[in-house]
Each structure stands twice: as structure tokens, then as C-alpha cells.
mmCIF file of C-alpha atoms in Angstrom:
data_model
loop_
_atom_site.group_PDB
_atom_site.id
_atom_site.type_symbol
_atom_site.label_atom_id
_atom_site.label_comp_id
_atom_site.label_asym_id
_atom_site.label_seq_id
_atom_site.Cartn_x
_atom_site.Cartn_y
_atom_site.Cartn_z
ATOM 1 C CA UNK A 85 -52.659 34.593 -6.950
ATOM 2 C CA UNK A 86 -51.291 38.087 -7.422
ATOM 3 C CA UNK A 87 -53.481 39.321 -4.612
ATOM 4 C CA UNK A 88 -52.111 36.584 -2.360
ATOM 5 C CA UNK A 89 -48.485 37.519 -3.084
ATOM 6 C CA UNK A 90 -49.232 41.201 -2.561
ATOM 7 C CA UNK A 91 -50.942 40.424 0.720
ATOM 8 C CA UNK A 92 -48.015 38.342 1.922
ATOM 9 C CA UNK A 93 -45.422 40.961 0.995
ATOM 10 C CA UNK A 94 -47.381 43.753 2.703
ATOM 11 C CA UNK A 95 -48.607 41.863 5.761
ATOM 12 C CA UNK A 96 -46.239 43.763 7.986
ATOM 13 C CA UNK A 97 -47.608 47.170 6.976
ATOM 14 C CA UNK A 98 -51.277 46.445 6.155
ATOM 15 C CA UNK A 99 -53.688 44.932 8.609
ATOM 16 C CA UNK A 100 -55.046 42.056 6.550
ATOM 17 C CA UNK A 101 -57.324 39.767 8.468
ATOM 18 C CA UNK A 102 -55.710 36.456 9.268
ATOM 19 C CA UNK A 103 -58.800 34.563 8.232
ATOM 20 C CA UNK A 104 -58.699 36.152 4.786
ATOM 21 C CA UNK A 105 -55.096 35.072 4.308
ATOM 22 C CA UNK A 106 -55.966 31.564 5.405
ATOM 23 C CA UNK A 107 -58.788 31.335 2.921
ATOM 24 C CA UNK A 108 -56.650 32.715 0.102
ATOM 25 C CA UNK A 109 -53.906 30.195 0.842
ATOM 26 C CA UNK A 110 -56.202 27.392 -0.311
ATOM 27 C CA UNK A 111 -56.173 28.862 -3.791
ATOM 28 C CA UNK A 112 -52.335 28.732 -4.073
ATOM 29 C CA UNK A 113 -51.479 26.546 -7.078
ATOM 30 C CA UNK A 114 -49.460 23.392 -6.416
ATOM 31 C CA UNK A 115 -45.830 23.395 -7.601
ATOM 32 C CA UNK A 116 -45.467 21.659 -10.935
ATOM 33 C CA UNK A 117 -42.609 20.549 -13.172
ATOM 34 C CA UNK A 118 -41.048 23.369 -15.239
ATOM 35 C CA UNK A 119 -41.629 23.067 -18.953
ATOM 36 C CA UNK A 120 -37.940 22.640 -19.760
ATOM 37 C CA UNK A 121 -37.484 19.778 -17.274
ATOM 38 C CA UNK A 122 -38.467 16.146 -17.191
ATOM 39 C CA UNK A 123 -40.047 15.216 -13.889
ATOM 40 C CA UNK A 124 -41.601 12.349 -12.055
ATOM 41 C CA UNK A 125 -42.744 12.116 -8.476
ATOM 42 C CA UNK A 126 -39.302 12.655 -6.881
ATOM 43 C CA UNK A 127 -36.877 13.247 -9.746
ATOM 44 C CA UNK A 128 -36.357 16.233 -12.020
ATOM 45 C CA UNK A 129 -33.951 16.392 -14.962
ATOM 46 C CA UNK A 130 -33.262 19.885 -16.290
ATOM 47 C CA UNK A 131 -30.069 19.118 -18.172
ATOM 48 C CA UNK A 132 -29.182 20.526 -21.608
ATOM 49 C CA UNK A 133 -31.605 23.450 -21.326
ATOM 50 C CA UNK A 134 -29.967 26.332 -23.166
ATOM 51 C CA UNK A 135 -32.181 29.045 -21.674
ATOM 52 C CA UNK A 136 -31.724 27.755 -18.130
ATOM 53 C CA UNK A 137 -29.106 30.386 -17.356
ATOM 54 C CA UNK A 138 -31.752 33.102 -17.563
ATOM 55 C CA UNK A 139 -34.525 31.319 -15.679
ATOM 56 C CA UNK A 140 -32.461 29.262 -13.218
ATOM 57 C CA UNK A 141 -33.863 30.753 -10.004
ATOM 58 C CA UNK A 142 -37.445 30.766 -11.291
ATOM 59 C CA UNK A 143 -37.132 27.097 -12.219
ATOM 60 C CA UNK A 144 -35.902 26.217 -8.721
ATOM 61 C CA UNK A 145 -38.952 27.952 -7.260
ATOM 62 C CA UNK A 146 -41.257 25.842 -9.424
ATOM 63 C CA UNK A 147 -39.832 22.512 -8.326
ATOM 64 C CA UNK A 148 -41.824 20.493 -5.778
ATOM 65 C CA UNK A 149 -40.394 20.689 -2.232
ATOM 66 C CA UNK A 150 -40.402 16.886 -1.817
ATOM 67 C CA UNK A 151 -37.939 16.432 -4.713
ATOM 68 C CA UNK A 152 -35.148 13.953 -3.923
ATOM 69 C CA UNK A 153 -33.109 14.039 -7.141
ATOM 70 C CA UNK A 154 -32.260 17.050 -9.301
ATOM 71 C CA UNK A 155 -30.037 17.118 -12.411
ATOM 72 C CA UNK A 156 -28.994 20.473 -13.849
ATOM 73 C CA UNK A 157 -26.014 19.491 -15.979
ATOM 74 C CA UNK A 158 -24.737 20.605 -19.381
ATOM 75 C CA UNK A 159 -26.039 24.177 -19.145
ATOM 76 C CA UNK A 160 -24.372 27.555 -19.196
ATOM 77 C CA UNK A 161 -24.719 28.293 -15.504
ATOM 78 C CA UNK A 162 -21.926 30.556 -14.310
ATOM 79 C CA UNK A 163 -23.256 31.536 -10.887
ATOM 80 C CA UNK A 164 -25.663 30.226 -8.286
ATOM 81 C CA UNK A 165 -27.172 32.614 -5.780
ATOM 82 C CA UNK A 166 -26.815 31.919 -2.055
ATOM 83 C CA UNK A 167 -29.394 29.554 -0.548
ATOM 84 C CA UNK A 168 -30.833 28.746 -3.971
ATOM 85 C CA UNK A 169 -31.677 25.212 -2.862
ATOM 86 C CA UNK A 170 -33.059 26.126 0.546
ATOM 87 C CA UNK A 171 -36.618 25.117 -0.428
ATOM 88 C CA UNK A 172 -35.405 21.656 -1.548
ATOM 89 C CA UNK A 173 -34.345 20.310 1.823
ATOM 90 C CA UNK A 174 -35.383 16.759 0.851
ATOM 91 C CA UNK A 175 -32.793 16.482 -1.918
ATOM 92 C CA UNK A 176 -30.656 13.337 -1.845
ATOM 93 C CA UNK A 177 -28.891 13.778 -5.189
ATOM 94 C CA UNK A 178 -27.781 16.995 -6.898
ATOM 95 C CA UNK A 179 -25.949 17.075 -10.231
ATOM 96 C CA UNK A 180 -24.432 20.394 -11.346
ATOM 97 C CA UNK A 181 -21.792 18.918 -13.633
ATOM 98 C CA UNK A 182 -20.625 20.217 -17.022
ATOM 99 C CA UNK A 183 -21.585 23.840 -16.456
ATOM 100 C CA UNK A 184 -19.524 27.044 -16.418
ATOM 101 C CA UNK A 185 -19.386 27.621 -12.678
ATOM 102 C CA UNK A 186 -16.487 29.839 -11.709
ATOM 103 C CA UNK A 187 -17.149 30.066 -7.982
ATOM 104 C CA UNK A 188 -19.672 29.114 -5.323
ATOM 105 C CA UNK A 189 -21.019 31.060 -2.385
ATOM 106 C CA UNK A 190 -20.431 29.663 1.090
ATOM 107 C CA UNK A 191 -24.213 29.195 1.609
ATOM 108 C CA UNK A 192 -24.975 27.694 -1.807
ATOM 109 C CA UNK A 193 -25.938 24.363 -0.258
ATOM 110 C CA UNK A 194 -27.669 25.774 2.776
ATOM 111 C CA UNK A 195 -30.173 23.412 4.467
ATOM 112 C CA UNK A 196 -29.252 20.425 2.290
ATOM 113 C CA UNK A 197 -28.466 18.274 5.321
ATOM 114 C CA UNK A 198 -30.050 15.197 3.683
ATOM 115 C CA UNK A 199 -27.970 15.386 0.496
ATOM 116 C CA UNK A 200 -26.001 12.180 -0.171
ATOM 117 C CA UNK A 201 -24.598 12.784 -3.667
ATOM 118 C CA UNK A 202 -23.138 16.012 -5.095
ATOM 119 C CA UNK A 203 -21.560 16.282 -8.547
ATOM 120 C CA UNK A 204 -19.653 19.473 -9.420
ATOM 121 C CA UNK A 205 -17.416 17.951 -12.076
ATOM 122 C CA UNK A 206 -16.391 19.586 -15.360
ATOM 123 C CA UNK A 207 -16.727 23.184 -14.235
ATOM 124 C CA UNK A 208 -14.184 25.969 -13.802
ATOM 125 C CA UNK A 209 -13.968 26.107 -10.015
ATOM 126 C CA UNK A 210 -10.636 27.498 -8.859
ATOM 127 C CA UNK A 211 -11.078 27.189 -5.107
ATOM 128 C CA UNK A 212 -13.831 26.338 -2.680
ATOM 129 C CA UNK A 213 -15.063 28.357 0.306
ATOM 130 C CA UNK A 214 -13.855 26.836 3.559
ATOM 131 C CA UNK A 215 -17.351 26.149 4.899
ATOM 132 C CA UNK A 216 -19.035 25.417 1.554
ATOM 133 C CA UNK A 217 -19.786 21.823 2.581
ATOM 134 C CA UNK A 218 -20.439 22.391 6.273
ATOM 135 C CA UNK A 219 -24.192 21.698 5.990
ATOM 136 C CA UNK A 220 -23.784 18.467 4.001
ATOM 137 C CA UNK A 221 -23.470 16.198 7.019
ATOM 138 C CA UNK A 222 -25.081 13.220 5.220
ATOM 139 C CA UNK A 223 -22.968 13.438 2.057
ATOM 140 C CA UNK A 224 -21.596 10.081 0.911
ATOM 141 C CA UNK A 225 -20.206 10.897 -2.539
ATOM 142 C CA UNK A 226 -18.555 14.129 -3.677
ATOM 143 C CA UNK A 227 -17.333 14.553 -7.261
ATOM 144 C CA UNK A 228 -15.034 17.524 -7.956
ATOM 145 C CA UNK A 229 -13.395 15.994 -10.997
ATOM 146 C CA UNK A 230 -12.132 18.114 -13.903
ATOM 147 C CA UNK A 231 -11.995 21.577 -12.351
ATOM 148 C CA UNK A 232 -9.154 24.005 -11.700
ATOM 149 C CA UNK A 233 -8.862 23.581 -7.955
ATOM 150 C CA UNK A 234 -5.294 24.332 -6.859
ATOM 151 C CA UNK A 235 -5.723 24.649 -3.117
ATOM 152 C CA UNK A 236 -7.733 23.066 -0.334
ATOM 153 C CA UNK A 237 -8.273 24.234 3.208
ATOM 154 C CA UNK A 238 -7.132 21.904 6.008
ATOM 155 C CA UNK A 239 -10.738 21.900 7.274
ATOM 156 C CA UNK A 240 -12.372 21.660 3.841
ATOM 157 C CA UNK A 241 -13.972 18.247 4.437
ATOM 158 C CA UNK A 242 -14.155 18.079 8.247
ATOM 159 C CA UNK A 243 -17.956 18.003 8.371
ATOM 160 C CA UNK A 244 -18.217 15.106 5.885
ATOM 161 C CA UNK A 245 -17.960 12.300 8.414
ATOM 162 C CA UNK A 246 -20.161 10.018 6.272
ATOM 163 C CA UNK A 247 -18.247 10.568 3.014
ATOM 164 C CA UNK A 248 -17.217 7.335 1.289
ATOM 165 C CA UNK A 249 -16.304 8.490 -2.240
ATOM 166 C CA UNK A 250 -14.170 11.556 -3.012
ATOM 167 C CA UNK A 251 -13.050 12.424 -6.544
ATOM 168 C CA UNK A 252 -10.450 15.212 -6.832
ATOM 169 C CA UNK A 253 -8.954 14.005 -10.087
ATOM 170 C CA UNK A 254 -7.808 16.237 -12.946
ATOM 171 C CA UNK A 255 -7.412 19.438 -11.004
ATOM 172 C CA UNK A 256 -4.314 21.548 -10.334
ATOM 173 C CA UNK A 257 -3.387 20.292 -6.881
ATOM 174 C CA UNK A 258 0.342 20.037 -6.210
ATOM 175 C CA UNK A 259 -0.037 18.853 -2.613
ATOM 176 C CA UNK A 260 -2.548 18.167 0.127
ATOM 177 C CA UNK A 261 -2.432 20.216 3.346
ATOM 178 C CA UNK A 262 -1.871 18.424 6.613
ATOM 179 C CA UNK A 263 -5.179 17.453 8.215
ATOM 180 C CA UNK A 264 -7.355 17.885 5.131
ATOM 181 C CA UNK A 265 -8.516 14.235 5.314
ATOM 182 C CA UNK A 266 -8.642 13.868 9.087
ATOM 183 C CA UNK A 267 -12.439 13.813 9.327
ATOM 184 C CA UNK A 268 -12.948 11.215 6.606
ATOM 185 C CA UNK A 269 -12.792 8.019 8.647
ATOM 186 C CA UNK A 270 -15.474 6.433 6.415
ATOM 187 C CA UNK A 271 -13.703 7.168 3.117
ATOM 188 C CA UNK A 272 -13.330 4.043 0.981
ATOM 189 C CA UNK A 273 -12.507 5.488 -2.474
ATOM 190 C CA UNK A 274 -10.196 8.432 -3.225
ATOM 191 C CA UNK A 275 -8.906 9.729 -6.555
ATOM 192 C CA UNK A 276 -6.061 12.243 -6.887
ATOM 193 C CA UNK A 277 -5.181 11.273 -10.443
ATOM 194 C CA UNK A 278 -4.312 13.848 -13.075
ATOM 195 C CA UNK A 279 -3.004 16.541 -10.725
ATOM 196 C CA UNK A 280 0.479 18.004 -10.205
ATOM 197 C CA UNK A 281 1.337 16.176 -7.007
ATOM 198 C CA UNK A 282 5.026 15.421 -6.488
ATOM 199 C CA UNK A 283 4.848 13.793 -3.071
ATOM 200 C CA UNK A 284 2.395 13.162 -0.260
ATOM 201 C CA UNK A 285 3.035 13.232 3.444
ATOM 202 C CA UNK A 286 2.276 9.992 5.185
ATOM 203 C CA UNK A 287 0.486 11.827 8.000
ATOM 204 C CA UNK A 288 -2.063 13.186 5.493
ATOM 205 C CA UNK A 289 -3.223 9.695 4.520
ATOM 206 C CA UNK A 290 -2.924 7.886 7.845
ATOM 207 C CA UNK A 291 -6.451 8.882 9.056
ATOM 208 C CA UNK A 292 -7.939 6.912 6.120
ATOM 209 C CA UNK A 293 -8.039 3.631 8.001
ATOM 210 C CA UNK A 294 -10.722 1.993 5.814
ATOM 211 C CA UNK A 295 -9.505 3.249 2.438
ATOM 212 C CA UNK A 296 -9.584 0.490 -0.187
ATOM 213 C CA UNK A 297 -9.096 2.229 -3.553
ATOM 214 C CA UNK A 298 -6.566 4.999 -4.231
ATOM 215 C CA UNK A 299 -5.931 6.495 -7.684
ATOM 216 C CA UNK A 300 -2.661 8.411 -8.071
ATOM 217 C CA UNK A 301 -1.688 8.062 -11.721
ATOM 218 C CA UNK A 302 -0.734 10.952 -14.028
ATOM 219 C CA UNK A 303 1.026 13.048 -11.394
ATOM 220 C CA UNK A 304 4.586 14.405 -11.265
ATOM 221 C CA UNK A 305 5.948 12.022 -8.655
ATOM 222 C CA UNK A 306 9.348 12.917 -7.260
ATOM 223 C CA UNK A 307 10.691 9.575 -6.046
ATOM 224 C CA UNK A 308 13.529 11.022 -3.994
ATOM 225 C CA UNK A 309 14.298 10.414 -0.338
ATOM 226 C CA UNK A 310 11.346 12.526 0.811
ATOM 227 C CA UNK A 311 8.893 9.961 -0.597
ATOM 228 C CA UNK A 312 10.095 7.084 1.610
ATOM 229 C CA UNK A 313 7.452 7.516 4.384
ATOM 230 C CA UNK A 314 4.729 7.647 1.715
ATOM 231 C CA UNK A 315 6.111 4.473 0.114
ATOM 232 C CA UNK A 316 5.974 2.691 3.466
ATOM 233 C CA UNK A 317 2.337 3.739 3.871
ATOM 234 C CA UNK A 318 1.582 2.386 0.376
ATOM 235 C CA UNK A 319 3.149 -0.960 1.283
ATOM 236 C CA UNK A 320 1.029 -1.078 4.429
ATOM 237 C CA UNK A 321 -2.148 -0.343 2.445
ATOM 238 C CA UNK A 322 -1.348 -3.018 -0.143
ATOM 239 C CA UNK A 323 -0.545 -5.463 2.657
ATOM 240 C CA UNK A 324 -4.017 -5.035 4.189
ATOM 241 C CA UNK A 325 -5.707 -5.683 0.817
ATOM 242 C CA UNK A 326 -6.070 -2.165 -0.616
ATOM 243 C CA UNK A 327 -5.700 -1.230 -4.268
ATOM 244 C CA UNK A 328 -3.367 1.472 -5.594
ATOM 245 C CA UNK A 329 -2.941 2.188 -9.292
ATOM 246 C CA UNK A 330 0.283 3.014 -11.110
ATOM 247 C CA UNK A 331 2.640 5.613 -9.582
ATOM 248 C CA UNK A 332 5.209 6.440 -12.253
ATOM 249 C CA UNK A 333 8.232 8.407 -11.074
ATOM 250 C CA UNK A 334 9.206 11.582 -12.916
ATOM 251 C CA UNK A 335 12.289 12.274 -10.802
ATOM 252 C CA UNK A 336 15.099 11.423 -10.279
ATOM 253 C CA UNK A 337 16.332 10.414 -13.714
ATOM 254 C CA UNK A 338 17.442 6.974 -12.542
ATOM 255 C CA UNK A 339 13.856 6.113 -11.566
ATOM 256 C CA UNK A 340 12.015 7.955 -14.329
ATOM 257 C CA UNK A 341 9.151 5.886 -15.707
ATOM 258 C CA UNK A 342 9.377 3.234 -12.990
ATOM 259 C CA UNK A 343 6.445 2.325 -10.768
ATOM 260 C CA UNK A 344 7.085 3.398 -7.177
ATOM 261 C CA UNK A 345 5.203 0.344 -5.917
ATOM 262 C CA UNK A 346 7.853 -1.922 -7.459
ATOM 263 C CA UNK A 347 10.975 0.086 -6.634
ATOM 264 C CA UNK A 348 12.899 -1.887 -3.956
ATOM 265 C CA UNK A 349 13.831 -0.135 -0.736
ATOM 266 C CA UNK A 350 17.494 -0.832 -1.482
ATOM 267 C CA UNK A 351 17.286 2.007 -4.028
ATOM 268 C CA UNK A 352 16.815 4.417 -1.101
ATOM 269 C CA UNK A 353 19.579 3.029 1.079
ATOM 270 C CA UNK A 354 21.726 6.073 0.422
ATOM 271 C CA UNK A 355 19.127 8.414 1.906
ATOM 272 C CA UNK A 356 20.186 7.768 5.504
ATOM 273 C CA UNK A 357 23.796 8.592 4.598
ATOM 274 C CA UNK A 358 23.244 11.864 2.765
ATOM 275 C CA UNK A 359 24.922 14.983 4.175
ATOM 276 C CA UNK A 360 22.658 17.701 5.516
ATOM 277 C CA UNK A 361 21.861 19.934 2.533
ATOM 278 C CA UNK A 362 22.031 23.701 2.634
ATOM 279 C CA UNK A 363 18.650 25.410 2.388
ATOM 280 C CA UNK A 364 17.511 28.899 1.703
ATOM 281 C CA UNK A 365 15.634 28.899 5.011
ATOM 282 C CA UNK A 366 18.176 29.872 7.655
ATOM 283 C CA UNK A 367 15.712 29.015 10.412
ATOM 284 C CA UNK A 368 15.562 25.381 9.343
ATOM 285 C CA UNK A 369 17.389 23.055 11.694
ATOM 286 C CA UNK A 370 18.327 19.660 10.346
ATOM 287 C CA UNK A 371 19.837 17.050 12.623
ATOM 288 C CA UNK A 372 20.641 13.374 12.395
ATOM 289 C CA UNK A 373 18.925 10.913 14.710
ATOM 290 C CA UNK A 374 20.488 7.900 16.366
ATOM 291 C CA UNK A 375 19.249 5.774 13.487
ATOM 292 C CA UNK A 376 21.113 7.902 10.969
ATOM 293 C CA UNK A 377 18.011 9.673 9.622
ATOM 294 C CA UNK A 378 17.890 13.360 8.793
ATOM 295 C CA UNK A 379 15.063 15.212 10.488
ATOM 296 C CA UNK A 380 13.993 18.813 10.053
ATOM 297 C CA UNK A 381 11.859 20.998 12.290
ATOM 298 C CA UNK A 382 10.975 23.163 9.300
ATOM 299 C CA UNK A 383 8.509 21.637 6.797
ATOM 300 C CA UNK A 384 10.061 23.688 4.001
ATOM 301 C CA UNK A 385 13.577 22.383 4.586
ATOM 302 C CA UNK A 386 14.946 19.991 1.981
ATOM 303 C CA UNK A 387 15.857 17.289 4.461
ATOM 304 C CA UNK A 388 14.878 13.719 4.758
ATOM 305 C CA UNK A 389 11.993 13.740 7.242
ATOM 306 C CA UNK A 390 10.335 10.709 8.629
ATOM 307 C CA UNK A 391 7.423 10.640 11.024
ATOM 308 C CA UNK A 392 7.805 7.036 12.039
ATOM 309 C CA UNK A 393 10.867 4.884 12.244
ATOM 310 C CA UNK A 394 10.950 2.764 9.139
ATOM 311 C CA UNK A 395 12.408 -0.686 9.628
ATOM 312 C CA UNK A 396 13.037 -3.144 6.864
ATOM 313 C CA UNK A 397 11.497 -6.523 7.616
ATOM 314 C CA UNK A 398 14.656 -8.234 6.444
ATOM 315 C CA UNK A 399 16.718 -6.216 8.947
ATOM 316 C CA UNK A 400 14.303 -6.229 11.866
ATOM 317 C CA UNK A 401 15.776 -7.463 15.194
ATOM 318 C CA UNK A 402 13.306 -10.327 15.469
ATOM 319 C CA UNK A 403 14.217 -11.431 11.947
ATOM 320 C CA UNK A 404 17.929 -11.395 12.826
ATOM 321 C CA UNK A 405 17.312 -13.378 16.028
ATOM 322 C CA UNK A 406 15.173 -15.993 14.274
ATOM 323 C CA UNK A 407 17.705 -16.312 11.451
ATOM 324 C CA UNK A 408 20.532 -16.735 13.990
ATOM 325 C CA UNK A 409 18.662 -19.443 15.898
ATOM 326 C CA UNK A 410 17.851 -21.311 12.697
ATOM 327 C CA UNK A 411 21.464 -21.116 11.520
ATOM 328 C CA UNK A 412 22.714 -22.323 14.918
ATOM 329 C CA UNK A 413 20.336 -25.275 14.903
ATOM 330 C CA UNK A 414 21.368 -26.185 11.377
ATOM 331 C CA UNK A 415 25.070 -25.992 12.305
ATOM 332 C CA UNK A 416 24.578 -28.200 15.381
ATOM 333 C CA UNK A 417 22.682 -30.732 13.298
ATOM 334 C CA UNK A 418 25.471 -30.742 10.704
ATOM 335 C CA UNK A 419 28.127 -31.286 13.417
ATOM 336 C CA UNK A 420 26.091 -34.102 14.980
ATOM 337 C CA UNK A 421 25.581 -35.712 11.575
ATOM 338 C CA UNK A 422 29.300 -35.447 10.765
ATOM 339 C CA UNK A 423 30.282 -36.915 14.157
ATOM 340 C CA UNK A 424 27.832 -39.769 13.779
ATOM 341 C CA UNK A 425 29.159 -40.450 10.282
ATOM 342 C CA UNK A 426 32.749 -40.573 11.494
ATOM 343 C CA UNK A 427 31.927 -42.892 14.392
ATOM 344 C CA UNK A 428 29.907 -45.162 12.156
ATOM 345 C CA UNK A 429 32.755 -45.283 9.620
ATOM 346 C CA UNK A 430 35.294 -46.159 12.330
ATOM 347 C CA UNK A 431 33.097 -48.934 13.732
ATOM 348 C CA UNK A 432 32.431 -50.308 10.277
ATOM 349 C CA UNK A 433 36.169 -50.286 9.455
ATOM 350 C CA UNK A 434 37.002 -52.001 12.734
ATOM 351 C CA UNK A 435 34.365 -54.655 12.097
ATOM 352 C CA UNK A 436 35.641 -55.277 8.588
ATOM 353 C CA UNK A 437 39.176 -55.569 9.902
ATOM 354 C CA UNK A 438 38.102 -58.201 12.429
ATOM 355 C CA UNK A 439 36.311 -60.166 9.743
ATOM 356 C CA UNK A 440 39.401 -60.007 7.532
ATOM 357 C CA UNK A 441 41.646 -61.194 10.330
ATOM 358 C CA UNK A 442 39.327 -64.083 11.087
ATOM 359 C CA UNK A 443 39.230 -65.133 7.444
ATOM 360 C CA UNK A 444 43.004 -64.989 7.259
ATOM 361 C CA UNK A 445 43.315 -67.097 10.366
ATOM 362 C CA UNK A 446 40.968 -69.689 8.922
ATOM 363 C CA UNK A 447 42.975 -69.809 5.709
ATOM 364 C CA UNK A 448 46.380 -70.008 7.470
ATOM 365 C CA UNK A 449 45.389 -72.716 9.975
ATOM 366 C CA UNK A 450 45.926 -75.729 7.539
ATOM 367 C CA UNK A 451 49.276 -74.347 6.447
ATOM 368 C CA UNK A 452 50.428 -74.016 10.007
ATOM 369 C CA UNK A 453 49.380 -77.582 10.732
ATOM 370 C CA UNK A 454 51.363 -78.805 7.722
ATOM 371 C CA UNK A 455 54.396 -76.800 8.777
ATOM 372 C CA UNK A 456 54.233 -78.271 12.262
ATOM 373 C CA UNK A 457 54.155 -81.837 10.826
ATOM 374 C CA UNK A 458 57.068 -81.396 8.344
ATOM 375 C CA UNK A 459 59.924 -80.887 10.905
ATOM 376 C CA UNK A 460 59.267 -84.279 12.569
ATOM 377 C CA UNK A 461 59.813 -86.060 9.275
ATOM 378 C CA UNK A 462 62.970 -84.062 8.607
ATOM 379 C CA UNK A 463 64.324 -84.890 12.032
ATOM 380 C CA UNK A 464 63.980 -88.685 11.465
ATOM 381 C CA UNK A 465 65.238 -88.679 7.922
ATOM 382 C CA UNK A 466 68.879 -87.724 8.613
ATOM 383 C CA UNK A 467 69.271 -90.618 11.020
ATOM 384 C CA UNK A 468 68.356 -93.115 8.330
ATOM 385 C CA UNK A 469 70.732 -91.538 5.811
ATOM 386 C CA UNK A 470 73.560 -91.581 8.278
ATOM 387 C CA UNK A 471 73.014 -95.234 8.928
ATOM 388 C CA UNK A 472 73.048 -95.949 5.220
ATOM 389 C CA UNK A 473 76.073 -93.814 4.546
ATOM 390 C CA UNK A 474 77.906 -94.747 7.631
ATOM 391 C CA UNK A 475 79.596 -97.820 6.157
ATOM 392 C CA UNK A 476 80.865 -95.787 3.304
ATOM 393 C CA UNK A 477 82.445 -93.114 5.478
ATOM 394 C CA UNK A 478 83.481 -95.120 8.467
ATOM 395 C CA UNK A 479 86.973 -94.981 7.438
ATOM 396 C CA UNK A 480 87.080 -91.462 5.971
ATOM 397 C CA UNK A 481 89.979 -90.613 8.062
ATOM 398 C CA UNK A 482 92.157 -93.198 6.254
ATOM 399 C CA UNK A 483 91.135 -91.916 2.876
ATOM 400 C CA UNK A 484 91.296 -88.535 1.350
ATOM 401 C CA UNK A 485 88.229 -86.394 1.567
ATOM 402 C CA UNK A 486 87.413 -86.858 -2.084
ATOM 403 C CA UNK A 487 86.817 -90.588 -1.466
ATOM 404 C CA UNK A 488 84.358 -90.001 1.305
ATOM 405 C CA UNK A 489 82.385 -87.587 -0.731
#
């Protein structure tokens, strides 16, 4: 074996017959599992090996090239040499979690184009090289949880077009740069929990058209006017069936401790009426649009900026038109009902009056007949009395009036 290695290293300077090298290659021992690892046909677990820091590179050289899963967690690894995994191009899963990694070289994951899962959680990574992940074109899950990452490049994840799961929780991120998530059209799960984020621009999250789960808890959310576009994006995501965990406001004091998802938009009504604030950036130009919104051409200016026009559903023109039509129809129906009621009441009263008059006529008819018969009797009666009394008063002229009476 030593002769073989010496022959290979010196083949450029010593004329070793090619046939001899071919014959010697048959005696090369097959790669076997390192003694500190647990291996099977395609998986190797080298976790919790205290002396791994010293023999890390030698162990990688002993691993079989057809390995698909490698776990090297819970060790004291502080540095990984460039292209250390180049001979393991068949890897699908790589776990480097719970180590002491401080930084990574840009070519650490060189030739790992088949890798689908990468776990770098619970290390001490401060920032990542811009093209660290450029070779991981098949990556589906990336775990960067529990590090010290405080900055990301706008093109950090652009090559990860197949990524579905991204965990950036419990780092030191205070914001996300514009465009950092633009290449992640397949992302379904994203965690930004446990960072120092105060607000997120809506344009950063808009490329995530298939996102279903978003974790944002344990951040320093500033629920001022600048968060309105982000709140509208959250409402849109919840409307299409997505899930967002608790977003507790830290500022302003009036909203401290409240969940941004449940804060009504009426609480931000004053934002469109705020005066243009003075900023330390003299180049910032803030102007008010026709809708009464403050817009700034400088991203650093403390103005209310809004990428899209936000319209409340309750105040949308179509809502106003529909409400007006409904109210008009209801009013017309009420007028028609009132008119019909009045006409019906008048007809009913007139009918009752006619019935009453008819009943009165029926009752008065016998009385009238009696009254018409009584005068005839009265007219004949005086004649009889006069005839009877005539003899008594025939000579009333000769007597005093008292006698005639």
C-alpha cells in the first residue's frame, strides 16, 4: 500500500510503467467504516466522538464513496477544510449540528450537488459566505437554527430553487435584505422565530407564493405605521389557508403585548394623516400621494411607505356600490309596503263605513214607516174633536171666554 501511494505521488517525475500501476491498484484496500463511527451500507454516524476533532479529515477519507447519510454532530469541530466532502458526492443527508463551528469556507460543500438535507444548527456561525450553498442545487431542507448569524446576503439562497424547509430561528437577525428569498419559490416552511426582527418588508415575502407555515414569535415587533404592508400580506396568507404563529408587538406602548394578527386596521387609521417627519437623512424625500399616504424614495427615511395600495374591504368601491344598491332596494320596498298598507286601510275603512250605513238604514226603516203613518191619524183626530166640542162652543161669542174653555 505504501508503495502504491509513493508511486502515485511520484508518477509525474518517475517513469513507472502503467501496467505496474494497474496491477498494484488491485491490491488497494476497500474503504471501511472508521472505528469511532457506526456504519451500515449507506449510513455513517460519527456523533459524540471526542477525538474526532483531531482525526476529522482522516475519518472522511475512510468513509465509503457511496455513502448517502453522514452524521457528525456533538463533537468539538471548530473548522472544516475546503472541499472536505468532495469524495462523498453521493451524500443526501449531512448533519453537522451541535459543534463549535465558527466559520465555513466557501467551498466546504463542493460537489455535494445531490445533498437534500443539511443541518448546521447549534454552532457559532456569525455569517455565511455568499456562495457557500451555490453547489447545493438539490437541497430541500436547510437548518441554521441556534447560531449567531446577524446578516444575510441578498443572493444567499438564490441557488436553492428546490428548498422547501428553511430554519433561521434563534439567530441575531434584525431584518431580511430585499431579494434574499426571491429564488425560493418552492419554500413551504420558514422560521424566523427568536431573532431581533422589528419589521419585515412585504416585498421580501411576496415571492413565497406557496408558503404555508411561518414562525415569527419571540421577535421585537414594532407595530407602528411601517408594519401596515406586512400586516396586509399576513392577512392575505391567512386568507389563502396559511399558518402564522403569534406576533406580539413590543412597540408602541398602546399595542405592547397584543397579537398583530388580531389588531384591527382601525388602529392604524391615523397613519395616513401623520405629518411628514423630519429625518437625519437630508437626501430623503417624503411626499404624500393622492390617497393620503406618505411615500419615501429613501429606504432609511422614517416615513410611511407602502408598495401596494392598501384598500379596506369595508371601504372598497364595489362594497360601497353594493351597499348603496341594497339600501335603495330596501327603501323602495319599505315605501311600497307603506303605500300598500295605507291604501288597504283606506279601502277597509270605506267598506266598514258602507256596512255601517247599510245597517243604520235597515234599523231606521221601521221607524220611518211608523212616522209616516202617525200624521194621518193626527190629521183625522182634530176633526172628530171639533165636531164633539162644537156644540159646546157654538155660542162662545155670547159668553165670556172662560165659559168656552
